[in-house]
Tab-separated table of N, CA and C in Angstrom:
chain	number	residue	atom	x	y	z
A	231	GLY	N	48.472	45.184	209.868
A	231	GLY	CA	49.173	46.415	209.690
A	231	GLY	C	50.129	46.657	210.823
A	232	GLY	N	51.395	46.764	210.525
A	232	GLY	CA	52.402	47.030	211.542
A	232	GLY	C	52.847	48.470	211.506
A	233	VAL	N	53.791	48.756	212.338
A	233	VAL	CA	54.361	50.094	212.426
A	233	VAL	C	55.699	50.087	211.702
A	234	THR	N	55.974	51.129	210.946
A	234	THR	CA	57.251	51.249	210.259
A	234	THR	C	58.277	51.864	211.201
A	235	CYS	N	59.480	51.292	211.214
A	235	CYS	CA	60.561	51.837	212.041
A	235	CYS	C	60.943	53.210	211.489
A	236	PRO	N	60.970	54.241	212.351
A	236	PRO	CA	61.089	55.618	211.878
A	236	PRO	C	62.481	56.069	211.477
A	237	GLY	N	63.521	55.501	212.099
A	237	GLY	CA	64.858	56.041	211.909
A	237	GLY	C	65.003	57.300	212.738
A	238	ALA	N	66.085	57.421	213.491
A	238	ALA	CA	66.298	58.579	214.356
A	238	ALA	C	67.791	58.834	214.483
A	239	GLY	N	68.137	60.021	214.937
A	239	GLY	CA	69.541	60.355	215.137
A	239	GLY	C	70.228	60.682	213.823
A	240	ALA	N	71.552	60.730	213.860
A	240	ALA	CA	72.355	61.092	212.697
A	240	ALA	C	72.068	60.153	211.531
A	241	ASN	N	71.699	60.710	210.403
A	241	ASN	CA	71.400	59.969	209.177
A	241	ASN	C	70.312	58.916	209.362
A	242	GLY	N	69.472	59.044	210.388
A	242	GLY	CA	68.412	58.077	210.616
A	242	GLY	C	68.925	56.696	210.974
A	243	TYR	N	70.137	56.614	211.545
A	243	TYR	CA	70.793	55.333	211.831
A	243	TYR	C	70.047	54.501	212.869
A	244	PHE	N	69.586	55.113	213.942
A	244	PHE	CA	68.968	54.382	215.039
A	244	PHE	C	67.492	54.106	214.757
A	245	TYR	N	67.021	52.983	215.251
A	245	TYR	CA	65.611	52.577	215.093
A	245	TYR	C	65.181	52.522	213.624
A	246	ARG	N	66.094	52.164	212.706
A	246	ARG	CA	65.753	52.184	211.282
A	246	ARG	C	65.365	50.822	210.733
A	247	CYS	N	65.825	49.731	211.353
A	247	CYS	CA	65.576	48.385	210.832
A	247	CYS	C	64.560	47.649	211.700
A	248	CYS	N	63.776	46.775	211.075
A	248	CYS	CA	62.783	45.973	211.795
A	248	CYS	C	63.268	44.526	211.829
A	249	SER	N	63.579	44.017	213.022
A	249	SER	CA	64.111	42.661	213.174
A	249	SER	C	63.051	41.608	212.880
A	250	SER	N	63.486	40.355	212.784
A	250	SER	CA	62.555	39.254	212.544
A	250	SER	C	61.535	39.149	213.672
A	251	ALA	N	61.898	39.640	214.866
A	251	ALA	CA	60.987	39.618	216.014
A	251	ALA	C	60.077	40.850	216.051
A	252	GLY	N	60.259	41.760	215.093
A	252	GLY	CA	59.397	42.935	215.025
A	252	GLY	C	59.833	44.102	215.887
A	253	HIS	N	61.133	44.170	216.212
A	253	HIS	CA	61.652	45.271	217.027
A	253	HIS	C	62.466	46.218	216.155
A	254	CYS	N	62.334	47.525	216.399
A	254	CYS	CA	63.121	48.520	215.672
A	254	CYS	C	64.477	48.698	216.343
A	255	GLY	N	65.511	48.851	215.560
A	255	GLY	CA	66.837	49.070	216.121
A	255	GLY	C	67.838	49.353	215.016
A	256	PRO	N	69.111	49.455	215.354
A	256	PRO	CA	69.659	49.372	216.712
A	256	PRO	C	69.254	50.584	217.548
A	257	LYS	N	69.176	50.353	218.863
A	257	LYS	CA	68.716	51.386	219.787
A	257	LYS	C	69.842	52.301	220.259
A	258	ASN	N	71.088	51.857	220.114
A	258	ASN	CA	72.229	52.660	220.543
A	258	ASN	C	73.441	52.258	219.724
A	259	ASP	N	74.555	52.954	219.936
A	259	ASP	CA	75.719	52.721	219.091
A	259	ASP	C	76.590	51.554	219.528
A	260	ILE	N	76.181	50.778	220.550
A	260	ILE	CA	76.958	49.593	220.915
A	260	ILE	C	76.240	48.300	220.545
A	261	GLN	N	74.967	48.384	220.184
A	261	GLN	CA	74.262	47.185	219.736
A	261	GLN	C	74.695	46.850	218.317
A	262	ASP	N	74.830	45.559	218.029
A	262	ASP	CA	75.191	45.104	216.695
A	262	ASP	C	73.998	45.326	215.766
A	263	GLN	N	74.203	46.111	214.717
A	263	GLN	CA	73.094	46.397	213.811
A	263	GLN	C	72.566	45.137	213.140
A	264	ALA	N	73.377	44.061	213.069
A	264	ALA	CA	72.933	42.811	212.448
A	264	ALA	C	71.755	42.187	213.200
A	265	LEU	N	71.611	42.516	214.497
A	265	LEU	CA	70.479	42.006	215.269
A	265	LEU	C	69.159	42.471	214.667
A	266	TYR	N	69.162	43.638	214.077
A	266	TYR	CA	67.950	44.238	213.524
A	266	TYR	C	67.947	44.256	211.998
A	267	CYS	N	69.108	44.531	211.413
A	267	CYS	CA	69.199	44.770	209.974
A	267	CYS	C	69.681	43.550	209.195
A	268	GLY	N	70.067	42.476	209.898
A	268	GLY	CA	70.612	41.285	209.248
A	268	GLY	C	69.538	40.283	208.873
A	269	ASP	N	69.847	38.991	209.020
A	269	ASP	CA	68.918	37.918	208.661
A	269	ASP	C	67.558	38.126	209.311
A	270	GLY	N	66.516	38.028	208.524
A	270	GLY	CA	65.163	38.156	209.048
A	270	GLY	C	64.644	39.577	209.095
A	271	CYS	N	65.483	40.537	208.724
A	271	CYS	CA	65.049	41.938	208.717
A	271	CYS	C	63.831	42.074	207.808
A	272	GLN	N	62.834	42.811	208.285
A	272	GLN	CA	61.579	42.980	207.545
A	272	GLN	C	61.599	44.294	206.757
A	273	ALA	N	61.939	44.196	205.478
A	273	ALA	CA	62.106	45.384	204.637
A	273	ALA	C	60.826	46.205	204.513
A	274	GLY	N	59.677	45.588	204.676
A	274	GLY	CA	58.429	46.317	204.559
A	274	GLY	C	58.167	47.266	205.716
A	275	TYR	N	58.949	47.127	206.804
A	275	TYR	CA	58.705	47.933	208.004
A	275	TYR	C	59.903	48.788	208.403
A	276	GLY	N	60.885	48.872	207.544
A	276	GLY	CA	62.065	49.683	207.834
A	276	GLY	C	63.143	49.371	206.820
A	277	LYS	N	64.339	49.857	207.073
A	277	LYS	CA	65.458	49.610	206.180
A	277	LYS	C	66.130	48.292	206.558
A	278	CYS	N	66.782	47.664	205.610
A	278	CYS	CA	67.608	46.481	205.853
A	278	CYS	C	68.937	46.757	205.163
A	279	ASP	N	69.837	47.419	205.858
A	279	ASP	CA	71.093	47.829	205.254
A	279	ASP	C	72.234	47.660	206.249
A	280	THR	N	73.425	47.962	205.827
A	280	THR	CA	74.596	47.883	206.700
A	280	THR	C	75.242	49.253	206.800
A	281	GLN	N	74.433	50.231	207.073
A	281	GLN	CA	74.888	51.612	207.213
A	281	GLN	C	75.943	51.695	208.313
A	282	LYS	N	76.931	52.544	208.120
A	282	LYS	CA	77.979	52.747	209.123
A	282	LYS	C	77.422	53.566	210.288
A	283	ALA	N	77.784	53.155	211.497
A	283	ALA	CA	77.321	53.875	212.687
A	283	ALA	C	77.873	55.296	212.668
A	284	PRO	N	77.084	56.260	213.135
A	284	PRO	CA	77.583	57.636	213.182
A	284	PRO	C	78.727	57.742	214.184
A	285	SER	N	79.676	58.601	213.888
A	285	SER	CA	80.789	58.787	214.807
A	285	SER	C	80.330	59.607	216.009
A	286	GLU	N	81.155	59.633	216.999
A	286	GLU	CA	80.876	60.412	218.211
A	286	GLU	C	80.546	61.849	217.792
A	287	PRO	N	79.452	62.412	218.274
A	287	PRO	CA	79.047	63.748	217.826
A	287	PRO	C	80.066	64.824	218.189
A	288	THR	N	80.212	65.783	217.304
A	288	THR	CA	81.139	66.881	217.563
A	288	THR	C	80.385	68.174	217.833
A	289	VAL	N	79.078	68.156	217.643
A	289	VAL	CA	78.286	69.358	217.913
A	289	VAL	C	78.125	69.531	219.420
A	290	ALA	N	77.865	70.749	219.825
A	290	ALA	CA	77.679	71.023	221.247
A	290	ALA	C	76.465	70.256	221.759
A	291	ARG	N	76.631	69.620	222.899
A	291	ARG	CA	75.525	68.874	223.507
A	291	ARG	C	74.733	69.791	224.413
A	292	GLY	N	73.499	69.397	224.665
A	292	GLY	CA	72.677	70.122	225.622
A	292	GLY	C	73.146	69.813	227.034
A	293	ALA	N	72.479	70.350	228.024
A	293	ALA	CA	72.812	70.079	229.424
A	293	ALA	C	72.730	68.577	229.675
A	294	ASP	N	73.589	68.072	230.562
A	294	ASP	CA	73.589	66.648	230.866
A	294	ASP	C	72.251	66.223	231.454
A	295	ALA	N	71.837	65.003	231.131
A	295	ALA	CA	70.543	64.475	231.549
A	295	ALA	C	70.589	63.969	232.992
A	296	GLY	N	69.518	64.193	233.722
A	296	GLY	CA	69.401	63.741	235.107
A	296	GLY	C	68.777	62.358	235.198
A	297	GLU	N	68.621	61.850	236.415
A	297	GLU	CA	68.067	60.521	236.638
A	297	GLU	C	66.676	60.401	236.015
A	298	GLY	N	66.472	59.327	235.252
A	298	GLY	CA	65.193	59.089	234.603
A	298	GLY	C	65.015	59.828	233.292
A	299	GLU	N	65.971	60.682	232.954
A	299	GLU	CA	65.882	61.441	231.702
A	299	GLU	C	66.548	60.673	230.564
A	300	THR	N	66.241	61.059	229.349
A	300	THR	CA	66.761	60.386	228.166
A	300	THR	C	68.203	60.810	227.892
A	301	CYS	N	69.028	59.814	227.539
A	301	CYS	CA	70.440	60.062	227.222
A	301	CYS	C	70.778	59.317	225.935
A	302	GLY	N	72.000	59.478	225.479
A	302	GLY	CA	72.489	58.690	224.359
A	302	GLY	C	72.571	59.446	223.049
A	303	PRO	N	72.913	58.691	221.995
A	303	PRO	CA	73.211	59.314	220.704
A	303	PRO	C	72.013	59.946	220.013
A	304	ILE	N	70.818	59.482	220.300
A	304	ILE	CA	69.650	60.023	219.599
A	304	ILE	C	69.338	61.437	220.071
A	305	VAL	N	69.452	61.670	221.385
A	305	VAL	CA	69.180	63.006	221.928
A	305	VAL	C	70.462	63.810	222.133
A	306	ASN	N	71.633	63.158	221.887
A	306	ASN	CA	72.936	63.813	222.003
A	306	ASN	C	73.173	64.366	223.403
A	307	LYS	N	72.848	63.559	224.436
A	307	LYS	CA	73.049	63.978	225.827
A	307	LYS	C	73.718	62.879	226.637
A	308	LYS	N	74.691	63.285	227.442
A	308	LYS	CA	75.291	62.384	228.426
A	308	LYS	C	74.494	62.489	229.721
A	309	CYS	N	74.674	61.495	230.595
A	309	CYS	CA	74.060	61.557	231.924
A	309	CYS	C	74.918	62.415	232.849
A	310	GLN	N	74.305	62.935	233.897
A	310	GLN	CA	75.033	63.692	234.907
A	310	GLN	C	76.002	62.764	235.644
A	311	ALA	N	76.957	63.344	236.359
A	311	ALA	CA	77.962	62.588	237.110
A	311	ALA	C	77.294	61.544	237.995
A	312	GLY	N	77.841	60.324	237.980
A	312	GLY	CA	77.340	59.257	238.828
A	312	GLY	C	76.202	58.452	238.239
A	313	LEU	N	75.706	58.846	237.059
A	313	LEU	CA	74.591	58.135	236.435
A	313	LEU	C	75.052	57.407	235.173
A	314	CYS	N	74.495	56.211	234.962
A	314	CYS	CA	74.794	55.422	233.769
A	314	CYS	C	73.701	55.623	232.728
A	315	CYS	N	74.096	55.528	231.464
A	315	CYS	CA	73.140	55.593	230.358
A	315	CYS	C	72.880	54.162	229.884
A	316	SER	N	71.679	53.667	230.130
A	316	SER	CA	71.338	52.289	229.770
A	316	SER	C	71.165	52.147	228.261
A	317	GLY	N	71.105	50.903	227.807
A	317	GLY	CA	70.866	50.634	226.398
A	317	GLY	C	69.507	51.116	225.928
A	318	SER	N	68.606	51.346	226.869
A	318	SER	CA	67.288	51.896	226.539
A	318	SER	C	67.315	53.417	226.503
A	319	ASN	N	68.527	53.979	226.701
A	319	ASN	CA	68.740	55.425	226.604
A	319	ASN	C	68.095	56.224	227.733
A	320	PHE	N	68.212	55.699	228.970
A	320	PHE	CA	67.757	56.432	230.153
A	320	PHE	C	68.872	56.461	231.187
A	321	CYS	N	68.956	57.553	231.966
A	321	CYS	CA	69.966	57.699	233.011
A	321	CYS	C	69.477	57.104	234.323
A	322	GLY	N	70.384	56.457	235.052
A	322	GLY	CA	70.043	55.921	236.359
A	322	GLY	C	71.224	55.196	236.974
A	323	THR	N	70.971	54.521	238.092
A	323	THR	CA	72.017	53.790	238.802
A	323	THR	C	71.588	52.338	238.978
A	324	GLY	N	72.528	51.505	239.386
A	324	GLY	CA	72.230	50.096	239.622
A	324	GLY	C	72.363	49.270	238.355
A	325	ALA	N	72.173	47.953	238.513
A	325	ALA	CA	72.391	47.008	237.417
A	325	ALA	C	71.495	47.273	236.210
A	326	ASP	N	70.288	47.789	236.441
A	326	ASP	CA	69.383	48.043	235.317
A	326	ASP	C	69.931	49.101	234.362
A	327	PHE	N	70.782	49.964	234.852
A	327	PHE	CA	71.350	51.026	234.022
A	327	PHE	C	72.838	50.803	233.742
A	328	CYS	N	73.574	50.297	234.742
A	328	CYS	CA	75.031	50.198	234.652
A	328	CYS	C	75.537	48.823	234.236
A	329	GLY	N	74.660	47.843	234.135
A	329	GLY	CA	75.086	46.485	233.804
A	329	GLY	C	75.306	46.272	232.320
A	330	ALA	N	76.323	45.462	232.002
A	330	ALA	CA	76.617	45.142	230.604
A	330	ALA	C	75.446	44.415	229.950
A	331	ALA	N	74.692	43.637	230.730
A	331	ALA	CA	73.547	42.902	230.186
A	331	ALA	C	72.467	43.852	229.679
A	332	ASN	N	72.469	45.080	230.173
A	332	ASN	CA	71.494	46.081	229.733
A	332	ASN	C	72.123	47.117	228.806
A	333	TRP	N	73.237	46.738	228.177
A	333	TRP	CA	73.891	47.576	227.172
A	333	TRP	C	74.289	48.954	227.697
A	334	CYS	N	74.841	49.001	228.914
A	334	CYS	CA	75.307	50.277	229.468
A	334	CYS	C	76.232	50.957	228.454
A	335	GLN	N	75.992	52.235	228.204
A	335	GLN	CA	76.745	52.991	227.208
A	335	GLN	C	77.752	53.912	227.899
A	336	LYS	N	79.013	53.462	227.959
A	336	LYS	CA	80.013	54.217	228.726
A	336	LYS	C	80.255	55.618	228.181
A	337	ASN	N	80.177	55.796	226.871
A	337	ASN	CA	80.434	57.119	226.295
A	337	ASN	C	79.329	58.120	226.584
A	338	TRP	N	78.177	57.642	227.053
A	338	TRP	CA	77.051	58.521	227.334
A	338	TRP	C	76.720	58.556	228.819
A	339	SER	N	77.500	57.825	229.636
A	339	SER	CA	77.303	57.823	231.088
A	339	SER	C	78.085	58.969	231.712
A	340	GLY	N	77.822	59.234	233.008
A	340	GLY	CA	78.471	60.346	233.704
A	340	GLY	C	79.985	60.267	233.685
A	341	SER	N	80.528	59.060	233.708
A	341	SER	CA	81.957	58.839	233.495
A	341	SER	C	82.121	57.445	232.906
A	342	THR	N	83.213	57.207	232.191
A	342	THR	CA	83.351	55.971	231.423
A	342	THR	C	83.555	54.734	232.286
A	343	ASN	N	83.890	54.888	233.577
A	343	ASN	CA	84.136	53.714	234.419
A	343	ASN	C	82.905	53.257	235.197
A	344	LEU	N	81.736	53.814	234.912
A	344	LEU	CA	80.523	53.450	235.647
A	344	LEU	C	79.900	52.148	235.170
A	345	CYS	N	80.050	51.821	233.900
A	345	CYS	CA	79.438	50.605	233.356
A	345	CYS	C	80.164	49.371	233.882
A	346	LYS	N	79.396	48.396	234.341
A	346	LYS	CA	79.952	47.163	234.902
A	346	LYS	C	79.939	46.062	233.848
A	347	ALA	N	80.947	45.224	233.908
A	347	ALA	CA	81.045	44.101	232.956
A	347	ALA	C	80.010	43.038	233.280
């Protein structure tokens, strides 16, 4: 018995598909949904579709998230100035949060130039 991917955020877009490795995703709006929803997607544990990513939210956001707090499209919060929003949707500094290898999300970071290539 496994866990079903719940779907979260606008239209349940995030965490909706179960990859061949058993991971729910996509986790943010910069990850390729094909990693989770494409070949090997497990339909019994989530959706396997090519839903369009939600556009940048237009609703008012809550207060910006501080270090260690949750950020990104699911909670509709940017990080405070100087903090990067990692692909795991947490605010912080350094390569673990600001590095491209960790899916730094420039649109959800304190400023768009914080994410490193």
